[in-house]
Short mmCIF file of C-alpha atoms in Angstrom, two decimals:
data_model
loop_
_atom_site.label_atom_id
_atom_site.label_comp_id
_atom_site.label_asym_id
_atom_site.label_seq_id
_atom_site.Cartn_x
_atom_site.Cartn_y
_atom_site.Cartn_z
CA UNK A 1 -4.56 -38.22 32.72
CA UNK A 2 -3.44 -35.73 30.78
CA UNK A 3 -5.54 -32.83 31.90
CA UNK A 4 -5.68 -33.20 36.24
CA UNK A 5 -8.90 -33.51 37.73
CA UNK A 6 -8.24 -29.23 39.24
CA UNK A 7 -8.65 -28.35 35.21
CA UNK A 8 -11.78 -30.30 34.35
CA UNK A 9 -14.08 -28.23 35.06
CA UNK A 10 -12.11 -25.32 33.78
CA UNK A 11 -14.20 -24.61 29.75
CA UNK A 12 -11.82 -22.32 29.19
CA UNK A 13 -9.24 -25.55 29.34
CA UNK A 14 -11.52 -28.06 28.51
CA UNK A 15 -13.47 -26.54 25.23
CA UNK A 16 -10.77 -26.29 23.07
CA UNK A 17 -8.79 -29.63 24.14
CA UNK A 18 -11.98 -31.37 23.91
CA UNK A 19 -12.49 -30.42 20.21
CA UNK A 20 -9.78 -32.44 19.99
CA UNK A 21 -11.74 -34.93 19.54
CA UNK A 22 -13.07 -34.23 15.90
CA UNK A 23 -8.97 -33.42 14.83
CA UNK A 24 -8.21 -35.24 11.92
CA UNK A 25 -4.26 -35.11 12.24
CA UNK A 26 -1.99 -36.52 14.66
CA UNK A 27 1.05 -34.92 15.36
CA UNK A 28 4.49 -36.81 16.18
CA UNK A 29 5.55 -34.88 19.65
CA UNK A 30 3.18 -32.74 21.91
CA UNK A 31 5.52 -29.89 21.00
CA UNK A 32 4.35 -29.74 17.75
CA UNK A 33 0.23 -29.85 19.10
CA UNK A 34 1.70 -26.87 21.34
CA UNK A 35 2.56 -24.97 18.91
CA UNK A 36 -0.95 -24.85 17.65
CA UNK A 37 -2.02 -22.53 21.32
CA UNK A 38 0.07 -20.36 19.88
CA UNK A 39 -1.67 -20.46 16.65
CA UNK A 40 -4.84 -20.05 18.14
CA UNK A 41 -4.59 -17.27 20.33
CA UNK A 42 -2.75 -15.16 17.18
CA UNK A 43 -5.94 -16.06 15.40
CA UNK A 44 -8.14 -14.57 17.73
CA UNK A 45 -5.97 -11.49 17.98
CA UNK A 46 -6.73 -11.43 13.68
CA UNK A 47 -10.80 -11.92 14.77
CA UNK A 48 -10.76 -15.09 12.87
CA UNK A 49 -12.26 -17.22 15.78
CA UNK A 50 -12.33 -20.77 14.73
CA UNK A 51 -12.23 -23.97 17.04
CA UNK A 52 -8.60 -25.04 18.33
CA UNK A 53 -9.45 -28.64 16.39
CA UNK A 54 -9.41 -26.88 12.86
CA UNK A 55 -6.78 -24.56 13.65
CA UNK A 56 -4.48 -27.69 15.13
CA UNK A 57 -5.19 -29.46 12.24
CA UNK A 58 -4.49 -27.45 9.17
CA UNK A 59 -1.62 -25.24 11.06
CA UNK A 60 -0.11 -28.53 11.04
CA UNK A 61 -0.17 -29.63 7.58
CA UNK A 62 1.46 -26.66 6.76
CA UNK A 63 3.73 -26.25 9.46
CA UNK A 64 5.40 -29.34 9.66
CA UNK A 65 6.40 -32.30 7.27
CA UNK A 66 4.27 -35.18 6.49
CA UNK A 67 6.90 -37.17 8.15
CA UNK A 68 5.49 -36.44 11.37
CA UNK A 69 1.85 -36.09 11.14
CA UNK A 70 -0.60 -38.68 10.36
CA UNK A 71 -4.00 -37.82 9.10
CA UNK A 72 -6.50 -39.67 10.64
CA UNK A 73 -9.26 -39.75 13.52
CA UNK A 74 -8.21 -38.99 17.04
CA UNK A 75 -11.76 -40.05 18.42
CA UNK A 76 -14.41 -42.53 17.17
CA UNK A 77 -16.85 -40.05 15.64
CA UNK A 78 -19.92 -42.42 16.78
CA UNK A 79 -18.40 -42.00 20.43
CA UNK A 80 -19.27 -38.23 20.27
CA UNK A 81 -21.90 -37.91 17.69
CA UNK A 82 -24.84 -37.64 20.57
CA UNK A 83 -27.08 -35.35 19.80
CA UNK A 84 -25.50 -34.20 16.73
CA UNK A 85 -26.67 -36.40 13.60
CA UNK A 86 -24.60 -34.62 10.75
CA UNK A 87 -21.09 -34.60 12.68
CA UNK A 88 -20.50 -38.29 11.24
CA UNK A 89 -20.44 -37.25 7.56
CA UNK A 90 -19.10 -33.69 8.20
CA UNK A 91 -16.15 -35.16 10.07
CA UNK A 92 -15.68 -37.51 6.61
CA UNK A 93 -16.12 -34.93 4.27
CA UNK A 94 -13.39 -33.02 6.57
CA UNK A 95 -10.65 -35.50 6.86
CA UNK A 96 -10.81 -35.56 3.01
CA UNK A 97 -10.39 -32.59 2.51
CA UNK A 98 -7.45 -32.50 4.98
CA UNK A 99 -6.02 -34.88 2.77
CA UNK A 100 -6.17 -32.80 -0.16
CA UNK A 101 -4.69 -29.99 1.46
CA UNK A 102 -2.13 -32.24 2.60
CA UNK A 103 -1.22 -33.57 -1.19
CA UNK A 104 -0.73 -29.33 -1.93
CA UNK A 105 2.99 -27.85 -2.79
CA UNK A 106 2.96 -25.47 0.12
CA UNK A 107 2.36 -28.90 2.47
CA UNK A 108 4.64 -30.51 0.79
CA UNK A 109 7.30 -28.20 0.65
CA UNK A 110 6.54 -27.12 4.51
CA UNK A 111 9.73 -28.33 6.10
CA UNK A 112 12.20 -25.95 3.76
CA UNK A 113 9.92 -22.76 4.38
CA UNK A 114 10.70 -22.75 7.75
CA UNK A 115 7.51 -20.41 8.95
CA UNK A 116 7.07 -19.03 12.02
CA UNK A 117 4.61 -18.73 14.08
CA UNK A 118 3.31 -15.64 12.90
CA UNK A 119 3.86 -16.69 9.43
CA UNK A 120 1.75 -19.99 10.04
CA UNK A 121 -1.04 -17.17 11.92
CA UNK A 122 -0.93 -15.10 8.75
CA UNK A 123 -1.26 -18.41 6.70
CA UNK A 124 -4.21 -19.71 8.53
CA UNK A 125 -5.90 -16.35 8.36
CA UNK A 126 -5.80 -16.46 4.66
CA UNK A 127 -6.62 -19.52 4.28
CA UNK A 128 -9.95 -19.70 6.80
CA UNK A 129 -10.77 -16.54 6.73
CA UNK A 130 -13.70 -17.20 5.04
CA UNK A 131 -14.66 -20.22 7.20
CA UNK A 132 -14.51 -17.89 10.18
CA UNK A 133 -16.88 -15.65 8.56
CA UNK A 134 -19.65 -17.80 8.14
CA UNK A 135 -19.83 -19.42 11.87
CA UNK A 136 -23.03 -18.41 12.87
CA UNK A 137 -22.46 -20.26 16.75
CA UNK A 138 -20.98 -18.61 19.46
CA UNK A 139 -18.03 -20.39 20.97
CA UNK A 140 -19.81 -21.78 24.26
CA UNK A 141 -16.16 -20.63 26.62
CA UNK A 142 -13.49 -18.65 25.90
CA UNK A 143 -10.00 -20.40 25.04
CA UNK A 144 -7.35 -20.32 27.48
CA UNK A 145 -5.25 -23.10 27.53
CA UNK A 146 -2.10 -23.47 29.37
CA UNK A 147 1.21 -23.78 27.46
CA UNK A 148 2.26 -26.94 29.10
CA UNK A 149 3.40 -29.62 26.97
CA UNK A 150 1.77 -32.24 29.19
CA UNK A 151 -1.69 -32.05 28.63
CA UNK A 152 -1.38 -33.43 24.87
CA UNK A 153 0.65 -35.95 26.33
CA UNK A 154 -1.62 -39.04 25.34
CA UNK A 155 -4.85 -37.31 25.30
CA UNK A 156 -7.06 -39.29 22.68
CA UNK A 157 -8.83 -42.04 25.89
CA UNK A 158 -9.56 -38.94 27.41
CA UNK A 159 -11.16 -36.25 24.83
CA UNK A 160 -14.86 -38.38 24.61
CA UNK A 161 -14.60 -36.32 28.54
CA UNK A 162 -13.41 -33.04 27.18
CA UNK A 163 -15.67 -32.76 24.60
CA UNK A 164 -18.75 -33.53 27.15
CA UNK A 165 -17.52 -30.62 29.18
CA UNK A 166 -19.01 -27.84 26.61
CA UNK A 167 -22.04 -27.28 24.48
CA UNK A 168 -20.48 -28.18 21.06
CA UNK A 169 -22.64 -25.96 18.55
CA UNK A 170 -19.48 -23.82 17.60
CA UNK A 171 -17.62 -26.45 16.59
CA UNK A 172 -20.63 -27.83 14.67
CA UNK A 173 -20.97 -24.92 12.77
CA UNK A 174 -17.68 -24.73 11.88
CA UNK A 175 -17.42 -27.85 10.45
CA UNK A 176 -20.69 -26.77 8.28
CA UNK A 177 -18.74 -23.63 6.80
CA UNK A 178 -15.94 -25.67 5.98
CA UNK A 179 -18.10 -28.24 3.92
CA UNK A 180 -19.03 -24.95 2.11
CA UNK A 181 -16.29 -23.04 1.91
CA UNK A 182 -14.10 -26.27 0.61
CA UNK A 183 -13.50 -25.02 -2.73
CA UNK A 184 -12.31 -21.24 -1.67
CA UNK A 185 -9.66 -23.07 0.91
CA UNK A 186 -8.46 -25.45 -2.04
CA UNK A 187 -8.26 -22.76 -4.07
CA UNK A 188 -6.84 -20.31 -1.74
CA UNK A 189 -4.14 -23.10 -0.46
CA UNK A 190 -2.76 -23.19 -4.91
CA UNK A 191 -2.28 -19.62 -4.97
CA UNK A 192 0.06 -19.14 -2.27
CA UNK A 193 3.13 -17.67 -3.44
CA UNK A 194 5.59 -20.15 -1.65
CA UNK A 195 8.46 -17.80 -3.13
CA UNK A 196 7.41 -15.06 -0.36
CA UNK A 197 6.95 -17.58 2.38
CA UNK A 198 10.69 -19.45 1.12
CA UNK A 199 12.13 -15.05 1.81
CA UNK A 200 10.65 -15.41 4.82
CA UNK A 201 12.09 -18.42 6.17
CA UNK A 202 15.26 -17.69 5.15
CA UNK A 203 15.27 -14.04 5.96
CA UNK A 204 12.78 -13.83 8.89
CA UNK A 205 9.88 -11.48 9.14
CA UNK A 206 11.03 -9.50 12.64
CA UNK A 207 9.03 -6.40 13.39
CA UNK A 208 7.26 -4.94 16.07
CA UNK A 209 5.93 -7.67 17.04
CA UNK A 210 2.38 -9.98 17.90
CA UNK A 211 -0.16 -8.58 15.60
CA UNK A 212 1.65 -5.90 14.20
CA UNK A 213 4.00 -8.10 12.68
CA UNK A 214 1.20 -10.03 11.54
CA UNK A 215 -0.97 -7.32 9.75
CA UNK A 216 2.68 -6.70 8.01
CA UNK A 217 2.92 -10.26 6.87
CA UNK A 218 -0.91 -10.47 5.78
CA UNK A 219 -0.02 -6.91 3.63
CA UNK A 220 3.03 -8.77 2.06
CA UNK A 221 0.85 -11.75 1.08
CA UNK A 222 -1.46 -9.65 -0.69
CA UNK A 223 0.42 -7.26 -2.03
CA UNK A 224 1.11 -7.66 -6.21
CA UNK A 225 3.82 -5.32 -5.84
CA UNK A 226 6.04 -7.52 -3.38
CA UNK A 227 6.25 -10.79 -5.20
CA UNK A 228 8.27 -9.07 -7.82
CA UNK A 229 10.56 -7.67 -4.91
CA UNK A 230 10.57 -10.97 -3.69
CA UNK A 231 11.53 -12.54 -7.13
CA UNK A 232 14.40 -10.06 -7.54
CA UNK A 233 15.52 -10.42 -3.92
CA UNK A 234 15.26 -14.76 -4.36
CA UNK A 235 17.92 -14.13 -7.92
CA UNK A 236 20.48 -11.84 -5.56
CA UNK A 237 20.28 -13.59 -2.59
CA UNK A 238 22.39 -16.60 -3.01
CA UNK A 239 25.66 -15.25 -3.64
CA UNK A 240 25.13 -13.06 -0.29
CA UNK A 241 24.26 -16.12 1.29
CA UNK A 242 27.66 -17.32 0.99
CA UNK A 243 28.72 -14.39 2.80
CA UNK A 244 31.32 -15.37 6.25
CA UNK A 245 31.86 -13.08 9.29
CA UNK A 246 35.37 -11.31 7.82
CA UNK A 247 37.65 -10.27 11.12
CA UNK A 248 39.16 -7.47 11.26
CA UNK A 249 42.66 -5.85 12.63
CA UNK A 250 42.96 -5.75 16.50
CA UNK A 251 44.53 -5.74 19.63
CA UNK A 252 42.61 -8.18 21.42
CA UNK A 253 44.30 -11.24 22.28
CA UNK A 254 41.44 -13.49 20.39
CA UNK A 255 41.13 -15.21 17.58
CA UNK A 256 44.83 -14.87 15.62
CA UNK A 257 47.19 -12.80 14.00
CA UNK A 258 46.07 -10.61 10.51
CA UNK A 259 48.86 -8.33 10.24
CA UNK A 260 51.42 -6.17 11.68
CA UNK A 261 50.53 -2.98 13.56
CA UNK A 262 52.14 0.03 16.07
CA UNK A 263 49.50 -0.93 18.53
CA UNK A 264 49.62 -3.97 20.80
CA UNK A 265 50.90 -5.56 23.97
CA UNK A 266 54.30 -7.04 24.60
CA UNK A 267 53.26 -10.48 23.79
CA UNK A 268 52.81 -9.17 20.35
CA UNK A 269 56.01 -7.56 19.78
CA UNK A 270 57.82 -8.07 16.68
CA UNK A 271 61.02 -9.69 17.82
CA UNK A 272 63.31 -7.53 15.55
CA UNK A 273 62.32 -4.72 17.50
CA UNK A 274 64.57 -5.76 20.04
CA UNK A 275 67.54 -5.56 17.58
CA UNK A 276 67.37 -1.84 18.10
CA UNK A 277 69.61 -0.54 20.72
CA UNK A 278 68.00 0.58 24.31
CA UNK A 279 68.25 4.82 22.90
CA UNK A 280 66.67 3.84 20.07
CA UNK A 281 64.44 1.42 21.34
CA UNK A 282 63.15 3.83 24.08
CA UNK A 283 62.62 6.67 21.24
CA UNK A 284 60.67 4.62 18.63
CA UNK A 285 58.23 3.32 22.25
CA UNK A 286 57.64 7.40 22.99
CA UNK A 287 56.79 7.85 18.76
CA UNK A 288 54.74 5.10 18.21
CA UNK A 289 56.93 3.65 16.42
CA UNK A 290 57.56 -0.11 17.49
CA UNK A 291 55.88 -2.83 15.43
CA UNK A 292 53.25 -5.29 16.99
CA UNK A 293 51.09 -8.37 15.14
CA UNK A 294 47.59 -7.24 15.06
CA UNK A 295 45.42 -9.68 16.06
CA UNK A 296 42.15 -10.62 14.58
CA UNK A 297 39.27 -8.51 15.52
CA UNK A 298 35.42 -9.41 15.28
CA UNK A 299 33.08 -6.89 13.35
CA UNK A 300 30.97 -6.38 16.69
CA UNK A 301 33.95 -4.07 18.37
CA UNK A 302 34.57 -2.06 15.39
CA UNK A 303 31.61 -0.75 16.61
CA UNK A 304 28.65 0.31 13.77
CA UNK A 305 25.41 0.95 13.09
CA UNK A 306 24.15 0.60 9.34
CA UNK A 307 20.61 2.79 8.51
CA UNK A 308 19.56 1.86 5.10
CA UNK A 309 17.38 4.64 4.45
CA UNK A 310 14.35 3.53 1.34
CA UNK A 311 12.74 6.22 -0.79
CA UNK A 312 9.13 5.25 -0.77
CA UNK A 313 7.88 8.04 -2.55
CA UNK A 314 5.66 7.92 -5.78
CA UNK A 315 8.61 8.39 -7.90
CA UNK A 316 10.41 4.99 -7.24
CA UNK A 317 7.19 2.69 -8.10
CA UNK A 318 7.60 -0.10 -10.49
CA UNK A 319 10.96 -1.46 -11.15
CA UNK A 320 12.55 1.51 -9.43
CA UNK A 321 10.71 0.40 -6.23
CA UNK A 322 11.69 -3.29 -6.50
CA UNK A 323 15.62 -2.68 -7.15
CA UNK A 324 15.84 -0.18 -4.25
CA UNK A 325 13.91 -2.95 -2.17
CA UNK A 326 15.17 -6.12 -3.18
CA UNK A 327 18.98 -4.45 -2.95
CA UNK A 328 18.11 -3.13 0.63
CA UNK A 329 17.18 -6.40 1.43
CA UNK A 330 20.02 -8.38 0.49
CA UNK A 331 22.53 -5.31 1.38
CA UNK A 332 20.97 -6.23 5.15
CA UNK A 333 21.46 -9.67 5.26
CA UNK A 334 24.70 -9.43 3.75
CA UNK A 335 25.67 -7.09 6.38
CA UNK A 336 23.84 -9.10 9.18
CA UNK A 337 26.15 -12.38 8.04
CA UNK A 338 29.11 -9.94 8.39
CA UNK A 339 28.59 -9.40 12.08
CA UNK A 340 27.14 -5.94 11.67
CA UNK A 341 24.16 -4.04 12.88
CA UNK A 342 21.01 -3.12 10.59
CA UNK A 343 18.30 -0.99 10.15
CA UNK A 344 15.53 0.33 8.14
CA UNK A 345 13.81 3.30 8.12
CA UNK A 346 11.52 4.72 4.69
CA UNK A 347 11.06 8.05 3.62
CA UNK A 348 9.26 10.48 1.29
CA UNK A 349 8.25 13.89 2.61
CA UNK A 350 9.24 12.66 6.56
CA UNK A 351 11.06 10.57 7.94
CA UNK A 352 9.41 7.07 9.08
CA UNK A 353 10.00 5.27 12.13
CA UNK A 354 13.07 2.84 12.34
CA UNK A 355 12.90 -1.25 12.00
CA UNK A 356 15.80 -2.71 13.57
CA UNK A 357 16.95 -6.52 12.57
CA UNK A 358 16.86 -8.71 15.49
CA UNK A 359 19.14 -11.34 15.99
CA UNK A 360 19.57 -12.96 12.30
CA UNK A 361 16.38 -11.83 11.56
CA UNK A 362 15.23 -9.46 9.20
CA UNK A 363 11.94 -6.83 8.71
CA UNK A 364 11.36 -8.79 5.82
CA UNK A 365 7.69 -8.13 5.67
CA UNK A 366 7.48 -4.39 6.90
CA UNK A 367 10.25 -3.55 4.37
CA UNK A 368 7.82 -5.72 1.33
CA UNK A 369 4.40 -4.20 2.08
CA UNK A 370 5.46 -0.48 3.66
CA UNK A 371 3.61 2.11 1.39
CA UNK A 372 4.38 5.95 1.86
CA UNK A 373 1.48 8.21 0.98
CA UNK A 374 3.26 12.22 1.88
CA UNK A 375 4.68 13.18 -1.55
CA UNK A 376 8.24 14.19 -1.41
CA UNK A 377 10.47 16.21 0.80
CA UNK A 378 13.87 15.94 0.85
CA UNK A 379 15.21 18.41 2.77
CA UNK A 380 13.11 17.80 5.77
CA UNK A 381 13.79 14.39 5.50
CA UNK A 382 17.72 15.04 5.90
CA UNK A 383 17.02 17.82 8.50
CA UNK A 384 15.38 14.97 10.63
CA UNK A 385 17.93 12.24 10.29
CA UNK A 386 20.73 14.78 10.69
CA UNK A 387 18.83 15.93 14.12
CA UNK A 388 18.53 11.85 15.18
CA UNK A 389 22.33 11.13 13.90
CA UNK A 390 23.04 13.84 16.43
CA UNK A 391 21.40 12.65 18.92
CA UNK A 392 22.36 9.04 18.50
CA UNK A 393 26.34 10.53 18.95
CA UNK A 394 25.59 11.02 22.18
CA UNK A 395 23.68 7.70 23.45
CA UNK A 396 25.48 5.04 21.24
CA UNK A 397 29.71 5.08 20.74
CA UNK A 398 28.83 3.44 17.47
CA UNK A 399 29.51 4.61 13.63
CA UNK A 400 26.40 5.40 11.76
CA UNK A 401 26.92 4.48 8.15
CA UNK A 402 23.60 5.42 5.91
CA UNK A 403 22.97 3.15 2.72
CA UNK A 404 20.68 5.37 0.71
CA UNK A 405 18.75 3.53 -1.79
CA UNK A 406 16.49 6.51 -4.08
CA UNK A 407 15.44 8.01 -6.96
CA UNK A 408 18.37 10.06 -9.14
CA UNK A 409 16.13 13.45 -8.80
CA UNK A 410 17.10 13.39 -4.52
CA UNK A 411 17.83 16.97 -4.68
CA UNK A 412 18.50 17.52 -1.17
CA UNK A 413 20.30 20.72 0.09
CA UNK A 414 24.13 20.68 -0.02
CA UNK A 415 24.77 21.93 3.44
CA UNK A 416 21.86 19.17 4.86
CA UNK A 417 24.37 16.13 3.29
CA UNK A 418 26.98 18.17 5.19
CA UNK A 419 25.05 18.04 8.23
CA UNK A 420 24.21 14.30 7.90
CA UNK A 421 28.25 13.52 7.13
CA UNK A 422 29.72 15.21 10.40
CA UNK A 423 27.82 12.73 12.16
CA UNK A 424 27.83 9.73 9.78
CA UNK A 425 29.05 8.04 6.42
CA UNK A 426 27.04 7.63 3.56
CA UNK A 427 26.83 5.60 0.60
CA UNK A 428 24.07 6.35 -1.99
CA UNK A 429 22.33 3.66 -5.14
CA UNK A 430 20.72 6.08 -7.18
CA UNK A 431 18.26 5.23 -10.17
CA UNK A 432 17.67 6.48 -13.23
CA UNK A 433 14.77 7.39 -14.88
CA UNK A 434 14.17 6.51 -18.70
CA UNK A 435 16.72 8.96 -20.47
CA UNK A 436 17.68 10.60 -17.24
CA UNK A 437 21.13 11.55 -16.01
CA UNK A 438 22.49 12.00 -12.55
CA UNK A 439 23.09 15.83 -11.55
CA UNK A 440 23.10 16.55 -8.18
CA UNK A 441 25.50 19.14 -6.24
CA UNK A 442 26.23 16.95 -3.55
CA UNK A 443 27.71 13.54 -4.78
CA UNK A 444 31.24 14.84 -3.77
CA UNK A 445 29.80 14.69 -0.43
CA UNK A 446 29.32 10.80 -0.40
CA UNK A 447 31.93 8.26 0.52
CA UNK A 448 30.52 5.89 -2.33
CA UNK A 449 27.38 6.38 -5.11
CA UNK A 450 26.02 3.63 -7.96
CA UNK A 451 24.19 5.02 -10.59
CA UNK A 452 21.57 2.05 -12.01
CA UNK A 453 20.31 3.36 -15.42
CA UNK A 454 16.90 2.42 -17.16
CA UNK A 455 18.36 -0.26 -19.62
CA UNK A 456 19.80 -2.18 -16.62
CA UNK A 457 16.90 -2.05 -14.99
CA UNK A 458 14.78 -3.29 -18.02
CA UNK A 459 16.79 -6.40 -18.52
CA UNK A 460 16.59 -9.00 -16.20
CA UNK A 461 20.15 -10.39 -16.20
CA UNK A 462 21.97 -6.67 -16.29
CA UNK A 463 19.47 -5.94 -13.10
CA UNK A 464 20.50 -8.76 -11.14
CA UNK A 465 24.73 -8.53 -12.62
CA UNK A 466 24.41 -4.92 -11.46
CA UNK A 467 22.68 -5.49 -7.76
CA UNK A 468 25.78 -8.36 -7.32
CA UNK A 469 28.00 -5.78 -8.36
CA UNK A 470 26.93 -2.84 -6.41
CA UNK A 471 26.68 -5.37 -3.26
CA UNK A 472 30.58 -6.45 -3.02
CA UNK A 473 31.19 -2.40 -3.67
CA UNK A 474 28.85 -1.42 -0.95
CA UNK A 475 30.39 -3.83 1.90
CA UNK A 476 34.14 -3.06 1.19
CA UNK A 477 33.13 0.30 1.35
CA UNK A 478 31.25 0.77 3.87
CA UNK A 479 32.47 -2.31 6.12
CA UNK A 480 36.24 -2.51 5.45
CA UNK A 481 36.40 0.90 4.60
CA UNK A 482 33.71 2.52 6.28
CA UNK A 483 33.15 5.48 4.22
CA UNK A 484 36.75 6.38 2.82
CA UNK A 485 35.52 6.69 -0.49
CA UNK A 486 35.53 3.28 -1.95
CA UNK A 487 34.06 2.96 -5.28
CA UNK A 488 33.08 6.01 -5.52
CA UNK A 489 30.70 7.53 -8.29
CA UNK A 490 30.95 3.88 -10.05
CA UNK A 491 27.82 3.05 -12.88
CA UNK A 492 26.39 -0.28 -12.40
#
């Protein structure tokens, strides 16, 4: 028996599992069914309370390909309809609605979307939130299904018994609400922005975790401005995804040889150095003039961390916001692919909390959904940044590199920029307003900067070409040159 005897009296387990007697989707493996436990818990945290069977069925349609699921009853409806006269009719309508959902473009493209559990939870809350609000009967149990795949193995014969362990008014009310909301659910499915879902699949949507990440995802899916950023990001990301981690020169006996340097071990000594007489060789050793073959070294060993500062003030609305955030996302992805550590920070009149990339996943939802509402105060922002970078220097040996994406009228006191420059390298992308020009007295303190004018922003192809050009130069100047002045004053 999948559910052991000692759990049969626990309605927190038998209640949710017994609702699968109403399920109309058969997963190809128990691992897929186990994901539904996380979706059900996540929806509960968002206040969307639904029977486990509904979450299981709809979630599987959008999270997996049709090759791994089969639409059809898990249990004979007549065997569980005792005392519920409308159940057979409701289940028939439910099955037909699931078939329509399975034919939607989002369900057909499920494998390529690569949706995380957090993203599936948010998607289900968008589609089924209205259904949950119509359910007028509370559940007779508190769901707490263990994360144990064995509970779902060959469960069908036991489903009628599990279904009878609790009152099922909650499930019947949810099916009735779904019948009433059928057109709304199908319309919301057709309205899903698949480009946004694809971007999350490519870049991840990591954030603070749990419900906070889900709140950012909800905001991103509901934001009209986010769609413009997504489209621009998808336009320039293909060239970024071709990036490979490029080794740098070092002395560690790993990888291959990359060049010649004056530091190294005896096994890397250039053999022609042995042609010097003893006294000259000794002098060259003392003066560090002896040549060694330099070995390749991974970027992790170069000890850098990149902070992407994105202007979120009112001056960055519209096309400027789209370009700045799209560029920040693409820059971060390219740096990650090159083996660098990346973190995002927004600012307006203050510097907001840091959001770091985790592994190869970016906090994409946060970047798409963040809104600043605190005016504009560059002096305060850079004073805070200078203080934090100074503290960072004592805690973290890595060299900070600041990438600034902002309006051309970011007037920062020169001494503030000098204070930041003492602790970090700085590269900036300035976006000009219509008819504006760049006139800032601290440009000579920046390691690199680029200017994007209004005409470039107004043309789709010119905007994309400018972004790709800046991406290439940004990576070169902040990566290999690490702020030595490459691409200084370039215009896009």
